[in-house]
Amino acid sequence: MPTHSANTIEDRLYVLRTRWEHYAAQGRFEQFIEFAVAVNSLAEYFNRLRLPGLVRLCEGLENAVLAKLGDVSTHPISSQDISSLQRQLDTLLGSVATSRSSGTSRRVQEPVAAATDIDWIKPRSVWMIAAQEKRGMADALRRQLQFFGFKVCEIDWGGEQMPQDKPLAVLFIPAADRTKPEEFSFIAAIRANCPASQLFYLGGQAAIEPIVDLMRAGIDVTIPAEDQPSMVLNCVLDLVQTNEQEQYRVLIVEDSRVAVALIQRTLAQHGIDTQAINDPGKLLDALESYRPDLVLMDMYMPRFNGVEATRVLRQMTAYSSLPIVYLSGESDVGMQVEALRLGGDQFLIKPFNPVLLAAVVKTRIERFRETRRSTRLDGLTGLLNHTAAKSRLNAMVRETQHGHLTVAMIDIDHFKSINDTYGHPVGDQVIRGLAWLLKGRLRSIDLIGRYGGEEFMIALPGVSLEQASTVIDRIRADFSGLPHAHPGGALHATFSAGVASYPAVDTAASLTETADGALMQAKRLGRNRVERFR
């Protein structure tokens, strides 16, 4: 292996190439499985980095590999199949190289990604291909994207000249809902030229067949007409967010050392942390100390079996929704159904396919974490919701022994008028725009919550009343200059804010109430201003 840090893109590509070369030379079944795992792991890596074009290429290769997986008797595969997989692999590796060099040449000053395995330099350019009839909306979108630091390059429909630099995203804005044959051809040409970019089609018919046709041509996301302006920026910004997520954790309850070693090796290749116990009697202690996202439970172990252990966990509130996947050589369908009925989430038969095991584990954990997040986060903005924000503020006040903790209540001015005039989708976009600015301008340690409707709460630890007022006023000025695109062009909005600080105000409830009073004063004084509690 290369000597640089583990899990970089170079490491992953090295593993992929090496495993394929070993299989092509020797043709052993276990080598093909290792290659399949490497392809799956690379697809997951690109998915985490939000590189949909490369994800698509990886998944195409993975599907071709899994179709040839078979068993020991079907290997080595034919020379024709070897050549076919080699072509797909070469296409993938070539697209990765092109995309990386393109991104590196346009690097701009961006916050350093927290995750140590994220070494990808993404392009910040967007190609916009708009019909003349949609020029007003396209211009508003362009200004909006430029406000957030994107370089927008406008290209004519059907144009043969394309910039050399590959974009992060391509926006197609057609004149009519029905896509013309020549437009499909142009989309396919862009897809071939930009394999790692995400392609958005703004419009189209709200029916399955035309959307499938667009997907086959190369479109990744079709955005309905009524959601176009409000969704586009959200989608593009989402592509450049590569924040580190907490590592997945899996508790293995298994008394076979061989099975544990194989499971740990498989999951480690996907960056999943594991801990193993061989005695189900130690299960509760392990859950309390390790706090896993999922349990892999052997069905048959000494003292009591996996189903009995699962039934115990399902009676405890803390573990009632924790994903539990059974591992067993049990092939009786009736026994499997009974095991699932008594509390399990899925059943994998030994010997298990390592690709399937990794896919099941990751999917179950993602859904589990998403369910937990949904109880704490606001669905529109991704910020803490009202209940979670209040709870976090209470904790921050308890943790503040000395120094400052400043709280601000923020409210978008004349928001009802925006909804009444432009519609709720545009109103939602204005709310999201403020959320994006707050997340972009404030620190990771700061509390940012959507308190309700168009009202937000922020809390800044270690920041004085004067400092906080300066920061929030700067955000206020930036927000007033942010264009919010809608079908007829763009609008601008403003907000008012009230600020209060600990220890002058010494409880979470009184901080919120006092800051809200200062907010009311800002509105009485004419709005679009920041007022401090004095």
Coordinates of C-alpha atoms in Angstrom, one line a residue:
M1 CA 0.0 0.0 0.0
P2 CA 1.1 3.6 -0.4
T3 CA 2.6 5.2 2.6
H4 CA 0.3 8.3 2.8
S5 CA -2.7 8.5 5.2
A6 CA -5.2 5.7 5.0
N7 CA -8.5 6.1 3.2
T8 CA -7.4 8.8 0.7
I9 CA -8.7 8.5 -2.8
E10 CA -5.2 7.3 -3.9
D11 CA -5.5 4.4 -1.4
R12 CA -8.9 3.4 -2.6
L13 CA -7.9 3.5 -6.2
Y14 CA -4.7 1.5 -5.5
V15 CA -6.8 -1.2 -3.7
L16 CA -9.3 -1.3 -6.6
R17 CA -6.6 -1.7 -9.3
T18 CA -4.5 -4.2 -7.3
R19 CA -7.4 -6.5 -6.5
W20 CA -8.5 -6.4 -10.1
E21 CA -5.0 -7.2 -11.4
H22 CA -4.7 -10.1 -9.0
Y23 CA -8.0 -11.6 -10.1
A24 CA -7.3 -11.0 -13.8
A25 CA -3.9 -12.8 -13.4
Q26 CA -5.1 -15.7 -11.1
G27 CA -8.9 -15.9 -11.5
R28 CA -9.7 -17.1 -7.9
F29 CA -13.2 -16.6 -6.6
E30 CA -12.1 -15.0 -3.3
Q31 CA -10.1 -12.4 -5.3
F32 CA -13.3 -11.5 -7.2
I33 CA -15.2 -11.0 -4.0
E34 CA -12.4 -8.7 -2.7
F35 CA -12.6 -6.7 -5.9
A36 CA -16.4 -6.5 -5.6
V37 CA -16.0 -5.2 -2.0
A38 CA -13.5 -2.5 -3.2
V39 CA -15.9 -1.3 -5.9
N40 CA -18.7 -1.1 -3.4
S41 CA -16.5 0.8 -0.9
L42 CA -15.5 3.3 -3.6
A43 CA -19.1 3.9 -4.6
E44 CA -19.9 4.6 -0.9
Y45 CA -16.9 7.0 -0.7
F46 CA -18.1 9.0 -3.7
N47 CA -21.7 9.0 -2.4
R48 CA -20.5 10.5 0.9
L49 CA -18.6 13.2 -1.0
R50 CA -21.8 13.9 -3.1
L51 CA -20.2 13.1 -6.4
P52 CA -23.2 11.6 -8.2
G53 CA -21.6 11.2 -11.6
L54 CA -18.8 9.1 -10.2
V55 CA -21.3 7.2 -8.0
R56 CA -23.2 6.3 -11.1
L57 CA -20.1 4.9 -12.9
C58 CA -19.1 3.0 -9.7
E59 CA -22.6 1.5 -9.4
G60 CA -22.6 0.5 -13.1
L61 CA -19.3 -1.3 -12.5
E62 CA -20.6 -2.9 -9.3
N63 CA -23.7 -4.2 -11.0
A64 CA -21.7 -5.8 -13.7
V65 CA -19.4 -7.3 -11.1
L66 CA -22.2 -8.7 -9.0
A67 CA -23.8 -10.2 -12.1
K68 CA -20.7 -12.3 -12.6
L69 CA -20.1 -13.1 -8.9
G70 CA -21.7 -16.6 -9.0
D71 CA -19.8 -19.1 -6.9
V72 CA -16.5 -20.9 -7.0
S73 CA -17.6 -23.0 -10.0
T74 CA -18.1 -20.0 -12.2
H75 CA -14.6 -18.7 -11.9
P76 CA -12.4 -17.6 -13.6
I77 CA -14.9 -15.7 -15.8
S78 CA -14.4 -15.7 -19.6
S79 CA -11.8 -13.5 -21.3
Q80 CA -14.7 -11.6 -22.9
D81 CA -16.1 -10.8 -19.5
I82 CA -12.7 -9.8 -18.3
S83 CA -12.3 -7.4 -21.2
S84 CA -15.8 -5.9 -20.6
L85 CA -15.1 -5.3 -16.9
Q86 CA -11.7 -3.8 -17.8
R87 CA -13.3 -1.3 -20.1
Q88 CA -15.8 -0.2 -17.4
L89 CA -12.9 0.1 -14.9
D90 CA -10.8 2.1 -17.3
T91 CA -13.8 4.5 -17.9
L92 CA -14.2 4.9 -14.2
L93 CA -10.6 5.6 -13.5
G94 CA -10.3 8.0 -16.4
S95 CA -13.3 10.0 -15.1
V96 CA -11.9 10.1 -11.6
A97 CA -8.6 11.5 -13.0
T98 CA -10.3 14.0 -15.2
S99 CA -12.6 15.2 -12.4
R100 CA -9.8 15.6 -9.9
S101 CA -7.5 17.5 -12.1
S102 CA -10.4 19.8 -13.2
G103 CA -11.3 20.5 -9.6
T104 CA -7.7 21.2 -8.6
S105 CA -7.2 23.8 -11.3
R106 CA -10.0 25.8 -9.9
R107 CA -9.4 25.6 -6.2
V108 CA -10.8 28.5 -4.3
Q109 CA -10.5 29.5 -0.6
E110 CA -12.9 27.2 1.2
P111 CA -13.2 25.9 4.8
V112 CA -11.0 22.8 5.3
A113 CA -13.2 19.7 5.5
A114 CA -13.2 18.1 8.9
A115 CA -13.1 14.5 7.7
T116 CA -9.6 13.1 7.3
D117 CA -10.6 10.9 4.5
I118 CA -12.0 13.7 2.4
D119 CA -9.2 14.9 0.1
W120 CA -11.3 15.8 -2.9
I121 CA -11.1 19.3 -4.3
K122 CA -14.5 20.1 -5.8
P123 CA -15.1 22.5 -8.6
R124 CA -17.2 25.5 -7.8
S125 CA -18.4 26.2 -11.3
V126 CA -21.9 25.6 -12.6
W127 CA -22.9 25.5 -16.3
M128 CA -26.3 27.0 -17.0
I129 CA -28.1 26.1 -20.3
A130 CA -31.3 28.3 -20.4
A131 CA -33.8 28.9 -23.1
Q132 CA -34.3 32.6 -24.1
E133 CA -37.9 32.5 -22.7
K134 CA -36.5 31.7 -19.2
R135 CA -33.8 34.3 -19.2
G136 CA -35.3 36.2 -16.3
M137 CA -35.3 33.2 -13.9
A138 CA -31.9 32.1 -15.2
D139 CA -30.4 35.5 -14.4
A140 CA -31.8 35.4 -10.9
L141 CA -30.4 31.9 -10.3
R142 CA -27.0 33.1 -11.6
R143 CA -26.9 36.0 -9.2
Q144 CA -28.0 33.7 -6.3
L145 CA -25.3 31.1 -7.1
Q146 CA -22.7 33.8 -7.5
F147 CA -23.6 35.2 -4.1
F148 CA -22.6 31.9 -2.6
G149 CA -19.3 31.8 -4.4
F150 CA -20.1 29.7 -7.5
K151 CA -18.8 30.6 -11.0
V152 CA -21.6 30.4 -13.5
C153 CA -20.9 29.8 -17.1
E154 CA -23.9 30.2 -19.5
I155 CA -24.0 27.9 -22.6
D156 CA -26.4 28.0 -25.5
W157 CA -28.8 25.0 -26.0
G158 CA -27.3 22.8 -28.6
G159 CA -24.0 24.7 -28.6
E160 CA -20.9 22.8 -29.6
Q161 CA -18.4 24.9 -27.7
M162 CA -18.0 23.8 -24.1
P163 CA -15.6 25.1 -21.5
Q164 CA -12.6 22.8 -20.7
D165 CA -13.1 22.9 -17.0
K166 CA -15.7 20.4 -15.8
P167 CA -18.5 21.8 -13.6
L168 CA -19.9 20.7 -10.3
A169 CA -23.4 20.9 -11.8
V170 CA -25.2 21.6 -15.0
L171 CA -28.6 23.3 -15.0
F172 CA -30.9 22.7 -18.0
I173 CA -33.7 25.3 -18.2
P174 CA -35.9 24.5 -21.2
A175 CA -38.5 26.7 -22.8
A176 CA -41.3 24.1 -22.7
D177 CA -42.4 21.2 -20.5
R178 CA -42.1 18.6 -23.3
T179 CA -38.5 17.8 -24.1
K180 CA -37.6 17.8 -27.8
P181 CA -35.6 15.0 -29.4
E182 CA -32.6 17.3 -30.1
E183 CA -32.6 18.3 -26.5
F184 CA -32.2 14.7 -25.4
S185 CA -29.2 14.4 -27.7
F186 CA -27.6 17.5 -26.2
I187 CA -28.2 16.3 -22.7
A188 CA -26.5 13.0 -23.6
A189 CA -23.5 14.9 -25.0
I190 CA -23.1 16.9 -21.9
R191 CA -23.4 13.7 -19.8
A192 CA -20.6 12.1 -21.8
N193 CA -18.5 15.2 -21.5
C194 CA -19.1 15.7 -17.7
P195 CA -19.3 12.2 -16.2
A196 CA -18.7 13.4 -12.6
S197 CA -21.0 16.4 -12.7
Q198 CA -24.6 16.4 -11.4
L199 CA -27.2 17.3 -14.1
F200 CA -30.4 19.1 -13.2
Y201 CA -33.4 19.5 -15.5
L202 CA -35.7 22.4 -14.4
G203 CA -39.1 21.5 -15.7
G204 CA -40.5 18.6 -17.6
Q205 CA -43.7 16.8 -17.3
A206 CA -44.9 15.5 -13.9
A207 CA -45.1 11.9 -15.1
I208 CA -42.9 8.9 -14.8
E209 CA -42.2 8.1 -18.5
P210 CA -40.8 11.5 -19.5
I211 CA -38.7 11.7 -16.3
V212 CA -37.3 8.2 -17.0
D213 CA -36.4 9.3 -20.5
L214 CA -34.5 12.3 -19.1
M215 CA -32.7 10.0 -16.6
R216 CA -31.7 7.7 -19.5
A217 CA -30.3 10.6 -21.3
G218 CA -28.2 11.5 -18.3
I219 CA -30.2 13.7 -16.0
D220 CA -29.7 13.1 -12.3
V221 CA -32.5 15.3 -10.8
T222 CA -35.7 16.6 -12.4
I223 CA -37.1 19.6 -10.5
P224 CA -40.8 20.4 -11.0
A225 CA -41.7 23.8 -12.4
E226 CA -43.2 25.1 -9.1
D227 CA -40.2 24.1 -7.1
Q228 CA -37.4 25.2 -9.5
P229 CA -36.0 28.4 -7.9
S230 CA -36.4 27.2 -4.4
M231 CA -34.8 23.8 -4.9
V232 CA -31.9 24.5 -7.2
L233 CA -29.6 26.4 -4.8
N234 CA -30.4 23.9 -2.1
C235 CA -29.4 21.0 -4.3
V236 CA -26.2 22.7 -5.5
L237 CA -25.1 23.8 -2.0
D238 CA -25.8 20.2 -0.8
L239 CA -23.2 19.0 -3.3
V240 CA -20.3 20.9 -1.7
Q241 CA -21.2 20.0 1.9
T242 CA -18.7 17.3 2.9
N243 CA -19.0 17.6 6.7
E244 CA -17.6 14.7 8.7
Q245 CA -20.2 12.3 10.1
E246 CA -19.6 10.3 13.2
Q247 CA -18.1 6.9 12.3
Y248 CA -20.6 4.0 12.1
R249 CA -20.4 1.6 15.1
V250 CA -21.5 -2.1 15.0
L251 CA -21.6 -4.5 17.9
I252 CA -21.0 -8.1 16.9
V253 CA -22.5 -10.7 19.2
E254 CA -20.9 -13.9 17.9
D255 CA -19.0 -16.8 19.5
S256 CA -17.1 -17.9 16.4
R257 CA -13.7 -16.2 16.1
V258 CA -13.5 -17.0 12.4
A259 CA -16.9 -15.3 11.7
V260 CA -15.9 -12.3 13.9
A261 CA -12.7 -11.8 12.0
L262 CA -14.4 -12.0 8.6
I263 CA -17.1 -9.5 9.7
Q264 CA -14.6 -7.1 11.1
R265 CA -12.5 -7.2 8.0
T266 CA -15.4 -6.6 5.7
L267 CA -16.8 -3.7 7.7
A268 CA -13.4 -2.1 8.2
Q269 CA -13.0 -1.8 4.5
H270 CA -16.0 0.4 4.5
G271 CA -14.7 2.6 7.4
I272 CA -17.1 1.0 9.9
D273 CA -15.9 0.6 13.5
T274 CA -16.7 -2.7 15.3
Q275 CA -16.6 -4.3 18.7
A276 CA -17.2 -8.0 19.3
I277 CA -18.4 -10.0 22.3
N278 CA -18.7 -13.8 22.5
D279 CA -21.1 -13.9 25.4
P280 CA -24.6 -12.5 25.1
G281 CA -24.7 -12.1 28.9
K282 CA -22.3 -9.1 28.4
L283 CA -24.7 -7.5 25.9
L284 CA -26.2 -4.8 28.1
D285 CA -22.8 -3.7 29.4
A286 CA -21.4 -3.5 25.9
L287 CA -24.4 -1.5 24.6
E288 CA -24.0 1.0 27.4
S289 CA -20.3 1.5 27.0
Y290 CA -20.0 1.2 23.2
R291 CA -23.3 2.7 22.1
P292 CA -23.5 1.1 18.7
D293 CA -25.7 2.0 15.7
L294 CA -26.5 -1.6 14.9
V295 CA -26.1 -5.1 16.4
L296 CA -25.1 -8.1 14.4
M297 CA -26.6 -11.0 16.4
D298 CA -25.7 -14.7 16.0
M299 CA -28.8 -16.8 16.4
Y300 CA -27.2 -19.7 18.3
M301 CA -24.8 -19.0 21.3
P302 CA -24.1 -20.5 24.7
R303 CA -26.5 -19.8 27.6
F304 CA -29.3 -18.3 25.5
N305 CA -29.9 -17.5 21.8
G306 CA -30.0 -14.3 19.8
V307 CA -33.8 -14.2 19.6
E308 CA -34.0 -14.3 23.4
A309 CA -31.4 -11.5 23.7
T310 CA -33.3 -9.4 21.1
R311 CA -36.6 -9.8 23.0
V312 CA -34.9 -8.5 26.1
L313 CA -33.6 -5.4 24.3
R314 CA -37.0 -4.7 22.7
Q315 CA -38.5 -4.3 26.2
M316 CA -36.0 -1.5 27.0
T317 CA -36.8 2.0 25.8
A318 CA -33.2 2.9 25.1
Y319 CA -32.8 -0.1 22.6
S320 CA -36.4 -0.5 21.3
S321 CA -35.5 0.8 17.9
L322 CA -31.8 -0.2 17.7
P323 CA -31.3 -2.1 14.4
I324 CA -30.6 -5.8 15.0
V325 CA -29.5 -8.1 12.1
Y326 CA -29.4 -11.8 12.7
L327 CA -26.5 -13.9 11.4
S328 CA -27.1 -17.6 11.2
G329 CA -26.8 -20.8 9.2
E330 CA -30.5 -21.4 9.8
S331 CA -32.2 -21.9 6.5
D332 CA -35.7 -22.8 7.7
V333 CA -37.9 -20.0 6.4
G334 CA -40.4 -20.4 9.2
M335 CA -37.7 -20.0 11.8
Q336 CA -36.4 -16.9 10.1
V337 CA -39.9 -15.3 10.0
E338 CA -40.4 -16.1 13.7
A339 CA -37.0 -14.5 14.6
L340 CA -38.0 -11.4 12.7
R341 CA -41.4 -11.3 14.3
L342 CA -39.8 -11.4 17.7
G343 CA -37.7 -8.3 17.2
G344 CA -35.1 -8.6 14.5
D345 CA -34.8 -6.3 11.5
Q346 CA -33.2 -8.6 9.0
F347 CA -31.8 -12.1 8.5
L348 CA -28.5 -12.9 6.8
I349 CA -27.6 -16.6 6.2
K350 CA -24.0 -17.8 6.8
P351 CA -21.8 -17.9 4.9
F352 CA -22.8 -14.4 4.0
N353 CA -21.9 -12.3 0.9
P354 CA -19.5 -9.6 2.2
V355 CA -20.9 -7.0 -0.3
L356 CA -24.5 -7.7 0.9
L357 CA -23.4 -7.6 4.6
A358 CA -21.8 -4.2 4.1
A359 CA -24.8 -2.9 2.2
V360 CA -27.3 -4.1 4.8
V361 CA -25.3 -2.7 7.7
K362 CA -24.9 0.8 6.1
T363 CA -28.5 1.0 4.9
R364 CA -29.9 0.1 8.3
I365 CA -27.6 2.5 10.1
E366 CA -28.4 5.4 7.8
R367 CA -32.1 4.9 8.3
F368 CA -31.6 4.6 12.1
R369 CA -29.6 7.8 12.2
E370 CA -32.0 9.6 9.9
T371 CA -34.9 8.7 12.2
R372 CA -33.0 10.0 15.2
R373 CA -32.1 13.2 13.3
S374 CA -35.7 13.8 12.2
T375 CA -36.8 14.1 15.8
R376 CA -34.2 16.9 16.4
L377 CA -33.9 18.7 13.1
D378 CA -36.2 21.0 11.2
G379 CA -37.1 19.4 7.9
L380 CA -36.9 22.6 5.8
T381 CA -33.6 24.0 7.0
G382 CA -31.7 21.1 8.7
L383 CA -31.3 23.3 11.8
L384 CA -32.2 22.3 15.3
N385 CA -36.0 22.4 15.7
H386 CA -37.8 24.4 18.5
T387 CA -37.6 21.7 21.1
A388 CA -34.0 20.7 20.4
A389 CA -32.8 24.3 20.3
K390 CA -34.4 25.0 23.7
S391 CA -32.8 21.9 25.1
R392 CA -29.4 22.8 23.7
L393 CA -29.6 26.3 25.1
N394 CA -30.4 25.0 28.6
A395 CA -27.3 22.8 28.4
M396 CA -25.2 25.7 27.2
V397 CA -26.3 27.8 30.1
R398 CA -25.5 25.0 32.6
E399 CA -22.0 24.6 31.0
T400 CA -21.2 28.4 31.2
Q401 CA -19.6 29.0 34.5
H402 CA -17.6 32.0 33.5
G403 CA -17.5 34.3 30.5
H404 CA -20.3 35.2 28.1
L405 CA -23.1 33.4 26.3
T406 CA -25.0 35.6 23.9
V407 CA -28.4 34.7 22.5
A408 CA -30.1 36.3 19.5
M409 CA -33.7 36.0 18.3
I410 CA -34.0 36.7 14.6
D411 CA -37.2 37.2 12.6
I412 CA -37.6 37.8 8.8
D413 CA -39.3 41.1 8.1
H414 CA -42.7 41.2 6.3
F415 CA -42.6 37.4 5.8
K416 CA -46.4 37.0 5.4
S417 CA -46.3 39.5 2.6
I418 CA -43.6 37.4 0.8
N419 CA -45.8 34.3 1.1
D420 CA -48.9 36.1 0.0
T421 CA -47.2 37.7 -3.0
Y422 CA -44.9 35.0 -4.3
G423 CA -46.2 31.8 -2.8
H424 CA -45.1 29.5 0.0
P425 CA -42.3 27.7 -2.1
V426 CA -40.6 31.1 -2.5
G427 CA -41.2 31.8 1.2
D428 CA -39.5 28.5 2.1
Q429 CA -36.6 29.5 -0.1
V430 CA -36.2 32.8 1.8
I431 CA -36.1 30.8 5.1
R432 CA -33.6 28.4 3.7
G433 CA -31.5 31.3 2.4
L434 CA -31.2 32.7 5.9
A435 CA -30.4 29.2 7.3
W436 CA -27.6 28.8 4.8
L437 CA -26.1 32.2 5.7
L438 CA -26.2 31.5 9.5
K439 CA -24.6 28.1 9.0
G440 CA -21.9 29.6 6.7
R441 CA -21.1 32.6 8.9
L442 CA -21.2 31.1 12.4
R443 CA -19.0 28.5 14.2
S444 CA -19.6 24.8 14.6
I445 CA -19.9 25.3 18.4
D446 CA -22.7 27.9 18.0
L447 CA -26.3 27.0 18.4
I448 CA -28.4 27.7 15.3
G449 CA -32.1 26.7 15.5
R450 CA -35.3 27.4 13.6
Y451 CA -37.5 28.5 16.5
G452 CA -40.7 28.5 14.5
G453 CA -42.0 29.9 11.2
E454 CA -39.7 32.6 10.1
E455 CA -38.1 33.0 13.5
F456 CA -34.6 31.7 14.4
M457 CA -32.5 31.4 17.6
I458 CA -28.8 31.5 17.8
A459 CA -26.5 31.2 20.8
L460 CA -22.8 32.2 20.7
P461 CA -20.6 30.9 23.6
G462 CA -17.7 33.0 24.7
V463 CA -19.0 36.0 22.7
S464 CA -19.9 39.3 24.4
L465 CA -23.1 41.3 23.7
E466 CA -21.2 43.9 21.6
Q467 CA -19.3 41.3 19.6
A468 CA -22.4 39.3 18.9
S469 CA -24.2 42.4 17.8
T470 CA -21.5 43.2 15.3
V471 CA -21.5 39.6 13.9
I472 CA -25.3 39.5 13.5
D473 CA -25.4 42.9 11.9
R474 CA -22.9 41.8 9.3
I475 CA -25.1 38.7 8.6
R476 CA -28.1 41.1 8.4
A477 CA -26.4 43.2 5.8
D478 CA -25.4 40.1 3.8
F479 CA -28.9 38.7 3.9
S480 CA -30.4 41.9 2.6
G481 CA -28.2 41.5 -0.5
L482 CA -29.0 37.9 -1.1
P483 CA -31.3 37.4 -4.2
H484 CA -34.0 34.9 -3.9
A485 CA -34.9 33.6 -7.3
H486 CA -38.5 33.0 -8.4
P487 CA -40.2 32.4 -11.8
G488 CA -40.5 36.2 -12.4
G489 CA -37.0 37.2 -11.3
A490 CA -35.6 37.7 -7.9
L491 CA -36.6 39.4 -4.6
H492 CA -34.7 40.6 -1.6
A493 CA -35.6 40.2 2.1
T494 CA -34.4 41.6 5.4
F495 CA -34.5 40.5 9.1
S496 CA -34.6 42.1 12.5
A497 CA -32.8 40.7 15.6
G498 CA -32.7 41.1 19.3
V499 CA -29.7 40.2 21.4
A500 CA -29.3 39.4 25.1
S501 CA -26.3 38.0 27.0
Y502 CA -25.3 35.9 30.0
P503 CA -24.5 36.6 32.9
A504 CA -26.5 39.8 32.8
V505 CA -29.5 37.5 32.1
D506 CA -28.8 34.2 33.8
T507 CA -31.3 31.5 32.7
A508 CA -32.1 30.0 29.3
A509 CA -35.8 31.0 29.5
S510 CA -35.0 34.6 30.5
L511 CA -32.3 34.9 27.8
T512 CA -34.9 33.8 25.1
E513 CA -37.5 36.1 26.5
T514 CA -35.2 39.1 26.8
A515 CA -33.7 38.7 23.3
D516 CA -37.3 38.4 22.0
G517 CA -38.1 41.7 23.7
A518 CA -35.2 43.3 22.0
L519 CA -36.4 41.8 18.7
M520 CA -39.8 43.5 19.2
Q521 CA -38.0 46.8 19.8
A522 CA -36.1 46.4 16.5
K523 CA -39.4 45.9 14.7
R524 CA -40.9 48.9 16.4
L525 CA -37.9 51.0 15.3
G526 CA -38.4 50.2 11.6
R527 CA -37.1 46.6 11.1
N528 CA -33.9 45.5 9.3
R529 CA -31.8 46.2 12.4
V530 CA -30.2 44.6 15.5
E531 CA -31.2 45.8 19.0
R532 CA -29.4 44.8 22.2
F533 CA -31.0 44.3 25.6
R534 CA -29.8 47.0 27.9

